[in-house]
XYZ file of C-alpha atoms in Angstrom:
171
model
C 11.841 -6.981 55.771
C 14.728 -6.420 53.316
C 17.247 -6.820 56.117
C 15.937 -10.340 56.769
C 16.321 -11.233 53.110
C 19.952 -10.175 53.123
C 20.766 -11.641 56.532
C 19.481 -15.144 55.857
C 21.815 -15.901 52.914
C 24.750 -14.654 54.949
C 23.521 -16.781 57.822
C 23.288 -19.741 55.477
C 26.840 -19.230 54.320
C 27.966 -18.877 57.906
C 26.159 -22.051 58.941
C 27.560 -23.984 56.031
C 31.110 -23.136 56.922
C 31.249 -22.306 60.613
C 28.402 -24.678 61.380
C 31.003 -27.321 60.859
C 32.629 -26.011 64.004
C 35.607 -24.359 62.411
C 36.957 -21.893 64.907
C 39.911 -21.323 62.624
C 37.607 -19.568 60.192
C 37.109 -16.159 61.719
C 35.559 -13.016 60.335
C 38.413 -12.412 57.952
C 37.309 -12.298 54.362
C 40.577 -11.081 52.952
C 42.346 -14.441 52.843
C 43.265 -15.505 49.355
C 44.371 -18.883 48.081
C 43.388 -21.119 45.227
C 40.276 -22.329 47.067
C 37.902 -21.191 44.345
C 38.221 -23.230 41.183
C 37.981 -21.556 37.782
C 34.474 -22.952 37.338
C 33.260 -20.787 40.213
C 34.269 -17.627 38.378
C 32.405 -18.782 35.277
C 29.352 -19.763 37.304
C 29.176 -16.460 39.158
C 28.731 -14.454 35.952
C 25.109 -15.648 35.696
C 24.377 -14.932 39.360
C 22.615 -12.030 40.993
C 24.709 -9.610 43.039
C 23.339 -11.199 46.233
C 24.325 -14.674 45.061
C 27.783 -13.431 44.090
C 28.148 -11.940 47.567
C 27.162 -15.248 49.149
C 29.697 -17.154 47.062
C 32.389 -14.569 47.823
C 31.647 -14.947 51.545
C 31.763 -18.750 51.367
C 34.905 -18.697 49.221
C 36.676 -16.392 51.668
C 35.882 -18.709 54.552
C 36.903 -21.735 52.522
C 40.189 -20.055 51.597
C 40.922 -19.451 55.266
C 40.062 -23.046 56.099
C 42.185 -24.389 53.264
C 45.157 -22.397 54.468
C 44.684 -23.375 58.118
C 44.395 -27.087 57.292
C 47.220 -26.966 54.776
C 45.484 -28.798 51.935
C 48.029 -30.589 49.756
C 47.848 -31.362 46.050
C 46.944 -34.977 46.916
C 43.927 -33.700 48.889
C 42.866 -31.182 46.248
C 40.160 -33.315 44.559
C 38.471 -34.081 47.892
C 38.804 -30.421 48.838
C 37.190 -29.404 45.560
C 34.222 -31.708 46.226
C 33.758 -30.209 49.676
C 33.926 -26.635 48.382
C 31.430 -27.323 45.602
C 28.921 -28.765 48.069
C 29.498 -25.772 50.378
C 28.767 -23.292 47.593
C 25.746 -25.203 46.308
C 24.288 -25.457 49.804
C 24.708 -21.732 50.416
C 22.925 -20.915 47.162
C 20.163 -23.454 47.845
C 19.382 -22.003 51.247
C 19.574 -18.463 49.924
C 17.106 -19.269 47.147
C 14.667 -20.812 49.601
C 14.788 -17.786 51.901
C 14.381 -15.446 48.943
C 11.328 -17.404 47.782
C 9.924 -17.350 51.304
C 10.447 -13.597 51.525
C 8.531 -13.057 48.272
C 5.449 -14.887 49.541
C 5.639 -14.199 53.266
C 3.210 -11.273 53.183
C 0.427 -13.470 51.803
C 1.095 -16.622 53.839
C -1.264 -17.756 56.524
C 0.171 -19.335 59.679
C 0.023 -22.878 58.271
C 1.773 -21.859 55.042
C 4.357 -19.978 57.083
C 5.068 -23.093 59.138
C 5.205 -25.282 56.015
C 7.605 -22.867 54.338
C 9.924 -22.887 57.312
C 9.677 -26.688 57.559
C 10.662 -26.988 53.893
C 13.672 -24.747 54.478
C 14.679 -26.771 57.526
C 14.306 -30.061 55.637
C 16.371 -28.774 52.706
C 19.005 -27.466 55.083
C 19.159 -30.884 56.784
C 19.536 -32.627 53.414
C 22.227 -30.169 52.378
C 24.086 -30.602 55.676
C 24.037 -34.379 55.152
C 25.586 -33.867 51.714
C 28.156 -31.505 53.209
C 28.939 -34.004 55.949
C 29.485 -36.757 53.381
C 31.816 -34.580 51.313
C 33.659 -33.557 54.468
C 34.065 -37.205 55.493
C 35.709 -37.863 52.144
C 38.055 -34.918 52.656
C 38.772 -35.831 56.281
C 39.769 -39.366 55.296
C 42.426 -37.910 52.966
C 43.948 -35.633 55.615
C 47.123 -36.553 57.456
C 46.850 -37.428 61.162
C 48.324 -34.002 62.014
C 45.730 -32.241 59.847
C 42.962 -34.340 61.402
C 44.127 -33.424 64.918
C 44.154 -29.754 63.989
C 40.653 -29.810 62.553
C 39.326 -32.010 65.374
C 40.519 -29.416 67.886
C 38.997 -26.581 65.857
C 35.641 -28.364 65.583
C 35.646 -29.177 69.286
C 36.477 -25.593 70.270
C 33.752 -24.176 68.030
C 31.196 -26.717 69.257
C 32.036 -25.917 72.875
C 31.707 -22.176 72.236
C 28.374 -22.605 70.443
C 27.051 -24.906 73.182
C 28.081 -22.413 75.848
C 26.369 -19.609 73.901
C 23.132 -21.585 73.544
C 23.109 -22.645 77.193
C 23.618 -19.021 78.222
C 20.605 -18.013 76.112
C 18.508 -20.739 77.727
C 19.389 -19.493 81.210
C 18.228 -15.992 80.265
C 14.938 -17.172 78.778
């Protein structure tokens, strides 16, 4: 079961960033920019190693996104709002999966379903918050930046749809 505990937070971070349909954000975690504000470094000191790893993963993806979009100083405050929601969402989902993992062995089927429903509901709420913060950012982007990110979202959505349809055909 430990592998599930460690995979779900990474999955959450992946969903929170690539779930937006950002094909431009690939597996590279080495990109560095000023995507992480100083407050993130201060916040991470009180985190567990797993939480720090989640934030590092999210920050790396955000740094790649920031570079690919070409965030300007005028867009920085909207960008900051988006990144904060991204990090918070990743930690929220991670915490819920960690809590679920701690009690999974003693859950009956109904409790198991309720636990998963609670995670799904929280994830939906968090995605709505992320969408709102992204809308704010998107409205500040130039038309060229919007075109670039529209194309990236579309490409990622098409790839994910194709992947899911392929799975359905093999079921």
